[in-house]
mmCIF file of C-alpha atoms in Angstrom:
data_model
loop_
_atom_site.group_PDB
_atom_site.id
_atom_site.type_symbol
_atom_site.label_atom_id
_atom_site.label_comp_id
_atom_site.label_asym_id
_atom_site.label_seq_id
_atom_site.Cartn_x
_atom_site.Cartn_y
_atom_site.Cartn_z
ATOM 1 C CA MET A 22 213.052 -86.917 43.805
ATOM 2 C CA PHE A 23 215.656 -87.141 46.761
ATOM 3 C CA PRO A 24 215.715 -90.405 48.840
ATOM 4 C CA GLY A 25 213.104 -90.360 51.495
ATOM 5 C CA ILE A 26 210.874 -87.762 49.538
ATOM 6 C CA SER A 27 207.700 -88.766 47.580
ATOM 7 C CA SER A 28 206.034 -86.519 44.893
ATOM 8 C CA ARG A 29 202.240 -86.687 45.373
ATOM 9 C CA SER A 30 199.049 -84.584 44.062
ATOM 10 C CA ILE A 31 195.554 -84.347 45.957
ATOM 11 C CA GLN A 32 192.461 -82.958 44.511
ATOM 12 C CA THR A 33 191.092 -80.511 47.025
ATOM 13 C CA ALA A 34 187.970 -78.513 47.071
ATOM 14 C CA ARG A 35 189.567 -75.460 45.176
ATOM 15 C CA LEU A 36 192.282 -77.107 42.792
ATOM 16 C CA GLU A 37 194.733 -80.126 42.360
ATOM 17 C CA ILE A 38 197.739 -79.480 44.279
ATOM 18 C CA ALA A 39 201.144 -81.205 43.706
ATOM 19 C CA TYR A 40 203.126 -81.603 46.926
ATOM 20 C CA LEU A 41 206.262 -83.321 48.294
ATOM 21 C CA GLN A 42 206.175 -85.440 51.492
ATOM 22 C CA ALA A 43 208.724 -86.617 53.782
ATOM 23 C CA GLY A 44 209.483 -87.967 57.138
ATOM 24 C CA THR A 45 207.583 -90.671 59.411
ATOM 25 C CA GLY A 46 207.092 -88.810 62.464
ATOM 26 C CA ASN A 47 203.734 -87.477 64.116
ATOM 27 C CA ILE A 48 204.297 -83.941 64.093
ATOM 28 C CA PRO A 49 203.018 -82.149 60.952
ATOM 29 C CA LEU A 50 205.184 -79.447 59.189
ATOM 30 C CA VAL A 51 203.750 -77.513 56.304
ATOM 31 C CA LEU A 52 206.499 -75.634 53.983
ATOM 32 C CA ILE A 53 205.279 -72.892 51.678
ATOM 33 C CA HIS A 54 207.955 -71.870 48.771
ATOM 34 C CA GLY A 55 208.334 -68.288 47.701
ATOM 35 C CA ASN A 56 207.682 -66.552 44.217
ATOM 36 C CA CYS A 57 209.621 -67.845 41.312
ATOM 37 C CA SER A 58 210.299 -71.043 42.757
ATOM 38 C CA SER A 59 208.375 -74.421 44.075
ATOM 39 C CA SER A 60 208.432 -76.995 46.453
ATOM 40 C CA LEU A 61 211.712 -78.366 44.880
ATOM 41 C CA PHE A 62 213.870 -75.631 46.766
ATOM 42 C CA PHE A 63 212.779 -77.502 50.018
ATOM 43 C CA GLN A 64 214.063 -81.107 49.244
ATOM 44 C CA SER A 65 217.370 -80.904 50.951
ATOM 45 C CA PHE A 66 215.740 -79.069 53.833
ATOM 46 C CA MET A 67 212.952 -81.829 54.006
ATOM 47 C CA GLN A 68 215.511 -84.594 54.215
ATOM 48 C CA ALA A 69 217.382 -82.819 57.119
ATOM 49 C CA LEU A 70 214.091 -82.387 58.781
ATOM 50 C CA SER A 71 212.950 -86.045 58.277
ATOM 51 C CA ALA A 72 216.224 -87.405 59.503
ATOM 52 C CA THR A 73 215.112 -86.577 62.972
ATOM 53 C CA GLY A 74 212.434 -89.054 62.909
ATOM 54 C CA ARG A 75 209.957 -86.617 64.895
ATOM 55 C CA TYR A 76 208.268 -84.889 61.888
ATOM 56 C CA ILE A 77 205.868 -85.500 58.716
ATOM 57 C CA ILE A 78 206.616 -82.674 56.340
ATOM 58 C CA TYR A 79 204.540 -81.578 53.616
ATOM 59 C CA ALA A 80 205.565 -78.887 50.859
ATOM 60 C CA PRO A 81 202.764 -78.025 48.335
ATOM 61 C CA ASP A 82 203.321 -76.277 45.031
ATOM 62 C CA MET A 83 201.365 -73.109 45.166
ATOM 63 C CA ARG A 84 198.806 -72.394 42.043
ATOM 64 C CA GLY A 85 200.730 -71.444 39.135
ATOM 65 C CA TYR A 86 203.937 -73.152 40.272
ATOM 66 C CA GLY A 87 205.774 -76.626 40.011
ATOM 67 C CA GLU A 88 203.199 -79.170 39.270
ATOM 68 C CA SER A 89 200.044 -77.626 40.656
ATOM 69 C CA ALA A 90 197.120 -76.492 38.498
ATOM 70 C CA GLY A 91 197.754 -72.934 37.207
ATOM 71 C CA ALA A 92 194.381 -71.279 38.329
ATOM 72 C CA PRO A 93 194.478 -67.540 38.079
ATOM 73 C CA VAL A 94 195.075 -65.341 41.093
ATOM 74 C CA ASP A 95 192.489 -62.816 41.879
ATOM 75 C CA ALA A 96 194.824 -59.946 42.999
ATOM 76 C CA THR A 97 192.248 -57.861 44.376
ATOM 77 C CA ARG A 98 191.858 -60.619 47.353
ATOM 78 C CA GLY A 99 195.393 -59.969 48.295
ATOM 79 C CA LEU A 100 197.040 -63.437 49.076
ATOM 80 C CA ARG A 101 193.819 -65.085 50.263
ATOM 81 C CA ASP A 102 193.657 -67.254 46.891
ATOM 82 C CA PHE A 103 196.810 -68.716 48.288
ATOM 83 C CA SER A 104 195.514 -68.966 51.926
ATOM 84 C CA ASP A 105 192.424 -70.591 50.776
ATOM 85 C CA ASP A 106 194.352 -72.973 48.946
ATOM 86 C CA ILE A 107 196.734 -73.998 51.849
ATOM 87 C CA GLN A 108 193.314 -74.434 53.950
ATOM 88 C CA ALA A 109 191.978 -76.597 51.275
ATOM 89 C CA PHE A 110 195.175 -78.706 51.238
ATOM 90 C CA VAL A 111 195.683 -79.351 54.689
ATOM 91 C CA GLN A 112 191.809 -80.334 54.907
ATOM 92 C CA ALA A 113 192.220 -82.692 52.188
ATOM 93 C CA LEU A 114 195.014 -84.487 53.940
ATOM 94 C CA GLY A 115 193.255 -84.226 57.257
ATOM 95 C CA LEU A 116 196.036 -82.566 59.316
ATOM 96 C CA PRO A 117 195.403 -81.522 62.875
ATOM 97 C CA PRO A 118 196.874 -78.531 64.024
ATOM 98 C CA PHE A 119 200.289 -78.006 62.571
ATOM 99 C CA HIS A 120 203.357 -75.800 62.260
ATOM 100 C CA LEU A 121 203.655 -73.502 59.436
ATOM 101 C CA PHE A 122 206.872 -72.478 57.645
ATOM 102 C CA GLY A 123 206.637 -69.590 54.708
ATOM 103 C CA TRP A 124 209.637 -68.411 52.518
ATOM 104 C CA SER A 125 209.488 -64.936 51.114
ATOM 105 C CA LEU A 126 206.109 -64.744 49.262
ATOM 106 C CA GLY A 127 205.303 -67.883 51.362
ATOM 107 C CA GLY A 128 206.052 -65.857 54.403
ATOM 108 C CA ASN A 129 203.117 -63.453 53.578
ATOM 109 C CA VAL A 130 200.991 -66.322 52.600
ATOM 110 C CA VAL A 131 201.149 -67.930 55.949
ATOM 111 C CA MET A 132 200.494 -64.616 57.598
ATOM 112 C CA GLN A 133 197.415 -64.302 55.752
ATOM 113 C CA TYR A 134 196.591 -67.779 56.839
ATOM 114 C CA ALA A 135 197.111 -67.159 60.413
ATOM 115 C CA GLN A 136 194.504 -64.335 60.201
ATOM 116 C CA ASP A 137 192.096 -66.368 57.839
ATOM 117 C CA TYR A 138 192.104 -69.498 59.892
ATOM 118 C CA PRO A 139 193.000 -68.924 63.439
ATOM 119 C CA GLY A 140 193.495 -71.664 65.821
ATOM 120 C CA THR A 141 194.883 -74.070 63.199
ATOM 121 C CA LEU A 142 198.433 -73.498 64.035
ATOM 122 C CA ARG A 143 200.842 -74.627 66.611
ATOM 123 C CA SER A 144 203.623 -72.140 65.539
ATOM 124 C CA LEU A 145 204.316 -69.917 62.399
ATOM 125 C CA THR A 146 207.909 -69.364 60.839
ATOM 126 C CA LEU A 147 208.460 -66.511 58.639
ATOM 127 C CA GLN A 148 211.710 -67.135 56.585
ATOM 128 C CA ALA A 149 212.688 -63.816 54.683
ATOM 129 C CA PRO A 150 209.174 -62.924 54.505
ATOM 130 C CA GLY A 151 208.156 -60.101 52.248
ATOM 131 C CA SER A 152 206.938 -56.801 53.914
ATOM 132 C CA PRO A 153 203.230 -56.984 55.650
ATOM 133 C CA PHE A 154 202.546 -53.775 53.402
ATOM 134 C CA GLY A 155 203.162 -55.393 49.964
ATOM 135 C CA PHE A 156 206.244 -55.148 47.508
ATOM 136 C CA GLY A 157 206.958 -51.558 46.276
ATOM 137 C CA GLY A 158 204.968 -48.373 46.530
ATOM 138 C CA THR A 159 205.161 -47.678 50.108
ATOM 139 C CA ARG A 160 207.353 -45.092 51.969
ATOM 140 C CA ASP A 161 207.400 -45.644 55.855
ATOM 141 C CA VAL A 162 207.266 -48.342 58.683
ATOM 142 C CA GLN A 163 203.584 -47.815 58.834
ATOM 143 C CA GLY A 164 203.062 -48.608 54.868
ATOM 144 C CA THR A 165 201.885 -45.244 53.851
ATOM 145 C CA PRO A 166 201.389 -45.334 50.066
ATOM 146 C CA THR A 167 203.808 -43.279 47.911
ATOM 147 C CA TRP A 168 201.239 -42.662 45.181
ATOM 148 C CA PRO A 169 197.316 -42.979 45.565
ATOM 149 C CA ASP A 170 197.357 -45.683 42.559
ATOM 150 C CA TYR A 171 200.295 -47.469 44.377
ATOM 151 C CA ALA A 172 202.434 -47.142 41.018
ATOM 152 C CA GLY A 173 205.840 -48.885 41.335
ATOM 153 C CA SER A 174 204.221 -52.028 42.532
ATOM 154 C CA GLY A 175 202.361 -54.991 40.779
ATOM 155 C CA GLY A 176 202.784 -56.887 37.657
ATOM 156 C CA GLY A 177 204.565 -54.180 35.756
ATOM 157 C CA THR A 178 207.493 -53.845 37.996
ATOM 158 C CA ALA A 179 208.880 -57.482 36.994
ATOM 159 C CA ASN A 180 211.921 -57.290 34.625
ATOM 160 C CA PRO A 181 210.372 -57.790 31.293
ATOM 161 C CA GLU A 182 213.744 -59.686 29.932
ATOM 162 C CA PHE A 183 213.504 -61.951 33.102
ATOM 163 C CA VAL A 184 209.770 -62.671 32.254
ATOM 164 C CA ARG A 185 210.604 -63.395 28.512
ATOM 165 C CA ARG A 186 213.355 -65.625 29.398
ATOM 166 C CA LEU A 187 211.123 -67.416 31.757
ATOM 167 C CA ALA A 188 208.442 -67.988 29.081
ATOM 168 C CA GLN A 189 211.143 -69.261 26.776
ATOM 169 C CA GLY A 190 212.451 -71.730 29.091
ATOM 170 C CA ASP A 191 216.080 -70.217 29.197
ATOM 171 C CA ARG A 192 218.636 -72.351 30.896
ATOM 172 C CA SER A 193 221.526 -70.060 29.980
ATOM 173 C CA ASP A 194 223.861 -68.041 32.478
ATOM 174 C CA ASP A 195 223.307 -64.748 30.669
ATOM 175 C CA ALA A 196 222.247 -61.608 32.465
ATOM 176 C CA PHE A 197 218.302 -61.582 33.523
ATOM 177 C CA SER A 198 218.161 -65.352 33.045
ATOM 178 C CA PRO A 199 216.495 -67.283 35.638
ATOM 179 C CA ARG A 200 219.669 -68.984 36.498
ATOM 180 C CA ALA A 201 221.687 -65.730 36.756
ATOM 181 C CA THR A 202 218.661 -64.109 38.812
ATOM 182 C CA MET A 203 218.871 -67.019 41.238
ATOM 183 C CA ASN A 204 222.589 -67.107 41.808
ATOM 184 C CA THR A 205 222.869 -63.374 42.123
ATOM 185 C CA PHE A 206 219.891 -62.616 44.055
ATOM 186 C CA TYR A 207 218.444 -65.644 45.957
ATOM 187 C CA PHE A 208 221.835 -66.365 47.402
ATOM 188 C CA LYS A 209 224.461 -64.114 48.536
ATOM 189 C CA PRO A 210 227.489 -64.403 45.918
ATOM 190 C CA PRO A 211 229.771 -66.122 45.726
ATOM 191 C CA PHE A 212 227.573 -68.838 47.535
ATOM 192 C CA ARG A 213 226.364 -71.587 44.536
ATOM 193 C CA VAL A 214 224.738 -74.979 45.140
ATOM 194 C CA SER A 215 225.925 -78.100 43.536
ATOM 195 C CA PRO A 216 225.520 -78.286 39.632
ATOM 196 C CA GLU A 217 222.790 -80.954 40.555
ATOM 197 C CA LEU A 218 220.941 -78.749 42.739
ATOM 198 C CA GLU A 219 221.346 -75.790 40.459
ATOM 199 C CA GLU A 220 219.670 -77.541 37.486
ATOM 200 C CA LEU A 221 216.987 -78.837 39.737
ATOM 201 C CA TYR A 222 216.195 -75.025 40.892
ATOM 202 C CA VAL A 223 216.428 -73.934 37.440
ATOM 203 C CA SER A 224 213.822 -76.579 36.461
ATOM 204 C CA ALA A 225 211.593 -75.460 39.054
ATOM 205 C CA LEU A 226 211.764 -71.756 37.784
ATOM 206 C CA LEU A 227 211.076 -72.680 34.345
ATOM 207 C CA ARG A 228 207.911 -74.954 35.528
ATOM 208 C CA MET A 229 206.205 -71.459 36.803
ATOM 209 C CA LYS A 230 203.111 -70.438 34.594
ATOM 210 C CA VAL A 231 204.003 -67.383 32.793
ATOM 211 C CA ASP A 232 200.586 -65.423 31.966
ATOM 212 C CA PRO A 233 198.608 -62.467 33.090
ATOM 213 C CA GLY A 234 196.799 -64.620 35.560
ATOM 214 C CA ASN A 235 199.713 -65.845 37.333
ATOM 215 C CA TYR A 236 203.133 -64.562 37.111
ATOM 216 C CA PRO A 237 203.732 -61.744 36.746
ATOM 217 C CA GLY A 238 200.257 -60.423 36.509
ATOM 218 C CA ASP A 239 198.695 -57.652 34.383
ATOM 219 C CA THR A 240 199.436 -54.093 34.876
ATOM 220 C CA GLU A 241 198.003 -50.535 34.270
ATOM 221 C CA SER A 242 199.920 -47.165 33.125
ATOM 222 C CA SER A 243 200.025 -44.446 35.749
ATOM 223 C CA GLU A 244 200.825 -40.759 35.408
ATOM 224 C CA HIS A 245 203.174 -41.161 38.407
ATOM 225 C CA TRP A 246 206.693 -42.364 38.379
ATOM 226 C CA PRO A 247 207.621 -45.135 37.376
ATOM 227 C CA ASN A 248 204.620 -44.990 35.160
ATOM 228 C CA VAL A 249 203.138 -48.505 35.935
ATOM 229 C CA ALA A 250 200.336 -49.247 38.462
ATOM 230 C CA PRO A 251 199.069 -52.558 39.697
ATOM 231 C CA GLY A 252 196.456 -54.572 37.783
ATOM 232 C CA LYS A 253 193.881 -57.088 38.946
ATOM 233 C CA LEU A 254 195.343 -60.434 38.307
ATOM 234 C CA GLY A 255 198.526 -62.450 38.999
ATOM 235 C CA VAL A 256 200.855 -62.863 41.951
ATOM 236 C CA ASN A 257 202.831 -59.728 41.610
ATOM 237 C CA ASN A 258 199.671 -57.648 41.803
ATOM 238 C CA ALA A 259 198.269 -59.817 44.819
ATOM 239 C CA LEU A 260 201.593 -58.503 46.561
ATOM 240 C CA SER A 261 200.845 -54.885 45.593
ATOM 241 C CA PRO A 262 200.006 -52.608 48.748
ATOM 242 C CA ARG A 263 196.822 -51.672 46.746
ATOM 243 C CA TYR A 264 195.349 -55.047 47.745
ATOM 244 C CA LEU A 265 197.700 -56.456 50.651
ATOM 245 C CA ASN A 266 197.996 -54.933 53.842
ATOM 246 C CA GLN A 267 198.714 -57.401 56.534
ATOM 247 C CA ALA A 268 198.781 -54.439 59.481
ATOM 248 C CA SER A 269 195.827 -56.498 60.925
ATOM 249 C CA PHE A 270 198.250 -59.386 61.757
ATOM 250 C CA ALA A 271 198.982 -57.813 64.734
ATOM 251 C CA HIS A 272 195.287 -58.357 65.943
ATOM 252 C CA CYS A 273 194.948 -62.149 65.200
ATOM 253 C CA SER A 274 192.289 -63.424 67.057
ATOM 254 C CA ALA A 275 194.720 -66.714 67.875
ATOM 255 C CA LYS A 276 198.150 -65.703 68.083
ATOM 256 C CA PRO A 277 200.726 -68.644 67.419
ATOM 257 C CA PRO A 278 204.414 -68.113 68.242
ATOM 258 C CA VAL A 279 206.412 -66.647 65.605
ATOM 259 C CA LEU A 280 209.936 -67.187 64.569
ATOM 260 C CA TRP A 281 211.287 -64.561 62.082
ATOM 261 C CA ILE A 282 214.532 -65.880 60.249
ATOM 262 C CA HIS A 283 216.201 -63.863 57.730
ATOM 263 C CA GLY A 284 219.697 -63.221 56.105
ATOM 264 C CA ALA A 285 221.715 -60.077 56.653
ATOM 265 C CA ASP A 286 222.362 -59.710 53.052
ATOM 266 C CA ASP A 287 219.205 -60.374 51.496
ATOM 267 C CA GLN A 288 218.931 -58.102 48.364
ATOM 268 C CA ILE A 289 215.253 -58.929 47.613
ATOM 269 C CA VAL A 290 213.511 -58.204 50.906
ATOM 270 C CA SER A 291 215.529 -55.293 52.255
ATOM 271 C CA ASP A 292 215.638 -51.702 53.434
ATOM 272 C CA THR A 293 217.668 -51.222 50.021
ATOM 273 C CA SER A 294 216.112 -53.731 47.756
ATOM 274 C CA MET A 295 217.594 -54.322 44.452
ATOM 275 C CA PHE A 296 213.995 -54.997 43.265
ATOM 276 C CA ASP A 297 212.266 -51.595 44.749
ATOM 277 C CA PHE A 298 211.931 -49.005 42.388
ATOM 278 C CA GLY A 299 212.666 -46.492 45.060
ATOM 279 C CA TYR A 300 216.019 -47.877 45.814
ATOM 280 C CA LEU A 301 216.761 -48.422 42.232
ATOM 281 C CA GLY A 302 215.738 -44.841 41.359
ATOM 282 C CA GLN A 303 218.114 -43.905 43.913
ATOM 283 C CA LEU A 304 221.013 -45.778 42.197
ATOM 284 C CA GLY A 305 220.302 -44.175 38.942
ATOM 285 C CA ALA A 306 219.250 -47.547 37.617
ATOM 286 C CA VAL A 307 215.734 -46.283 36.518
ATOM 287 C CA PRO A 308 215.591 -42.804 34.896
ATOM 288 C CA GLY A 309 213.207 -40.139 36.100
ATOM 289 C CA TRP A 310 213.138 -40.935 39.751
ATOM 290 C CA PRO A 311 211.705 -38.039 41.460
ATOM 291 C CA GLY A 312 213.991 -38.208 44.661
ATOM 292 C CA ALA A 313 213.793 -39.588 48.274
ATOM 293 C CA GLU A 314 211.248 -36.872 49.279
ATOM 294 C CA ILE A 315 208.931 -38.017 46.961
ATOM 295 C CA TYR A 316 209.769 -41.712 46.237
ATOM 296 C CA PRO A 317 212.046 -42.999 48.866
ATOM 297 C CA ALA A 318 213.161 -46.682 49.226
ATOM 298 C CA GLN A 319 210.507 -49.219 50.845
ATOM 299 C CA PRO A 320 211.968 -50.033 54.362
ATOM 300 C CA MET A 321 210.789 -53.629 54.019
ATOM 301 C CA LYS A 322 212.588 -55.125 56.900
ATOM 302 C CA ALA A 323 211.732 -52.138 59.446
ATOM 303 C CA GLN A 324 208.185 -52.683 58.208
ATOM 304 C CA ILE A 325 208.261 -56.294 59.131
ATOM 305 C CA ARG A 326 209.538 -55.439 62.664
ATOM 306 C CA TYR A 327 206.946 -52.836 62.982
ATOM 307 C CA VAL A 328 204.104 -55.216 62.505
ATOM 308 C CA LEU A 329 205.855 -57.986 64.483
ATOM 309 C CA GLU A 330 206.236 -55.741 67.344
ATOM 310 C CA ALA A 331 202.408 -54.628 67.278
ATOM 311 C CA TYR A 332 201.860 -58.505 67.410
ATOM 312 C CA LYS A 333 203.804 -58.651 70.518
ATOM 313 C CA ALA A 334 202.294 -55.556 72.191
ATOM 314 C CA ASN A 335 198.945 -57.292 71.398
ATOM 315 C CA GLY A 336 199.534 -60.370 73.382
ATOM 316 C CA GLY A 337 201.474 -62.432 70.657
ATOM 317 C CA ALA A 338 205.255 -63.489 70.807
ATOM 318 C CA TYR A 339 207.810 -63.447 68.330
ATOM 319 C CA SER A 340 211.750 -64.012 68.045
ATOM 320 C CA GLU A 341 214.243 -62.698 65.559
ATOM 321 C CA VAL A 342 217.183 -64.225 64.035
ATOM 322 C CA MET A 343 219.132 -62.602 61.556
ATOM 323 C CA LEU A 344 222.032 -64.901 59.786
ATOM 324 C CA ALA A 345 225.189 -63.321 58.663
ATOM 325 C CA GLU A 346 226.720 -63.930 55.495
ATOM 326 C CA CYS A 347 223.244 -64.936 53.900
ATOM 327 C CA GLY A 348 221.084 -63.767 51.440
ATOM 328 C CA HIS A 349 217.316 -64.220 50.529
ATOM 329 C CA SER A 350 217.333 -68.531 51.027
ATOM 330 C CA PRO A 351 218.648 -69.353 54.606
ATOM 331 C CA HIS A 352 217.343 -72.855 54.395
ATOM 332 C CA ILE A 353 219.758 -73.448 51.455
ATOM 333 C CA GLU A 354 222.644 -71.010 52.444
ATOM 334 C CA LYS A 355 222.696 -71.871 56.032
ATOM 335 C CA GLN A 356 220.698 -75.360 56.096
ATOM 336 C CA ASP A 357 222.246 -76.650 59.302
ATOM 337 C CA GLU A 358 221.584 -73.444 61.295
ATOM 338 C CA VAL A 359 217.994 -73.138 59.878
ATOM 339 C CA VAL A 360 217.337 -76.647 60.889
ATOM 340 C CA GLY A 361 218.623 -76.090 64.329
ATOM 341 C CA LEU A 362 216.779 -72.948 64.582
ATOM 342 C CA PHE A 363 213.507 -74.395 63.259
ATOM 343 C CA THR A 364 213.353 -77.626 65.068
ATOM 344 C CA ALA A 365 214.099 -76.013 68.544
ATOM 345 C CA PHE A 366 211.418 -73.512 67.999
ATOM 346 C CA VAL A 367 208.743 -76.396 66.887
ATOM 347 C CA ASP A 368 209.749 -78.716 69.539
ATOM 348 C CA THR A 369 209.204 -75.889 72.080
ATOM 349 C CA HIS A 370 205.594 -75.433 71.037
#
């Protein structure tokens, strides 16, 4: 652990959750990591936050990640398993209303939490969140399904070679390895963390529970291109628009102020995502693409903005900050800027 950060675990009403804790202040911050990562990706960020002396910071590992239990994810509930886990975690800690920060998948999880547990948040920060209409399988800003069975989303869309290398504990720099995937897509090349941090992050990736109940999930075949449809278990299926539609976020009964931070060069959550079958088909990377009229690229950032504008129209407030020369991990790539933006936002609320 980095100096000033302790590694802990707590038995909640749902499962045993491992978490990192830092800071001696009295303003609680809870940080939720993304897919294919863990709380370890927050250590440097937590150090910087705790240096202010104002905050006490908690970063749990979600189920199936890091040191937390690998309980199966019921994808038919969307992200509610994760949302309920956060609620059980903060209840076990006895936290008062707190500030919630979610990165990538964690951004969608915290949006779900805000809907499921209104009145418990002081503010909500979304860093490089996924689309409120799930990952893959939608065609416009309103989240219209591309196919009736949501083909092109879910557990079957994960690169099988990446999944194989994860399961084998591959620490190489070969194509499709966890290390190469992280350095190519989590960050905007040529950005690279220190060798020590890189080893820490690779270790975090390799701690993921790789099985049909967790990552990436089970899959079903489809008659529609690209011939894979979502199953019912695991995190990638929970992110499928078959089960995840967060348009109702715009109508939360309690509307905490929202800060949306994202990188201008994000290759994962993008209107031209390198992980979206619609865009990959357009590039010729996946054979048989039926064309943009039938299967366009998913406009992920436009969908986020669409839902946040509806949130604003219904009485909420949000601000958007796009960071130049930055990929999918602003708190790592642009740590000083994100610390400044986040603390200014938190301190205002």
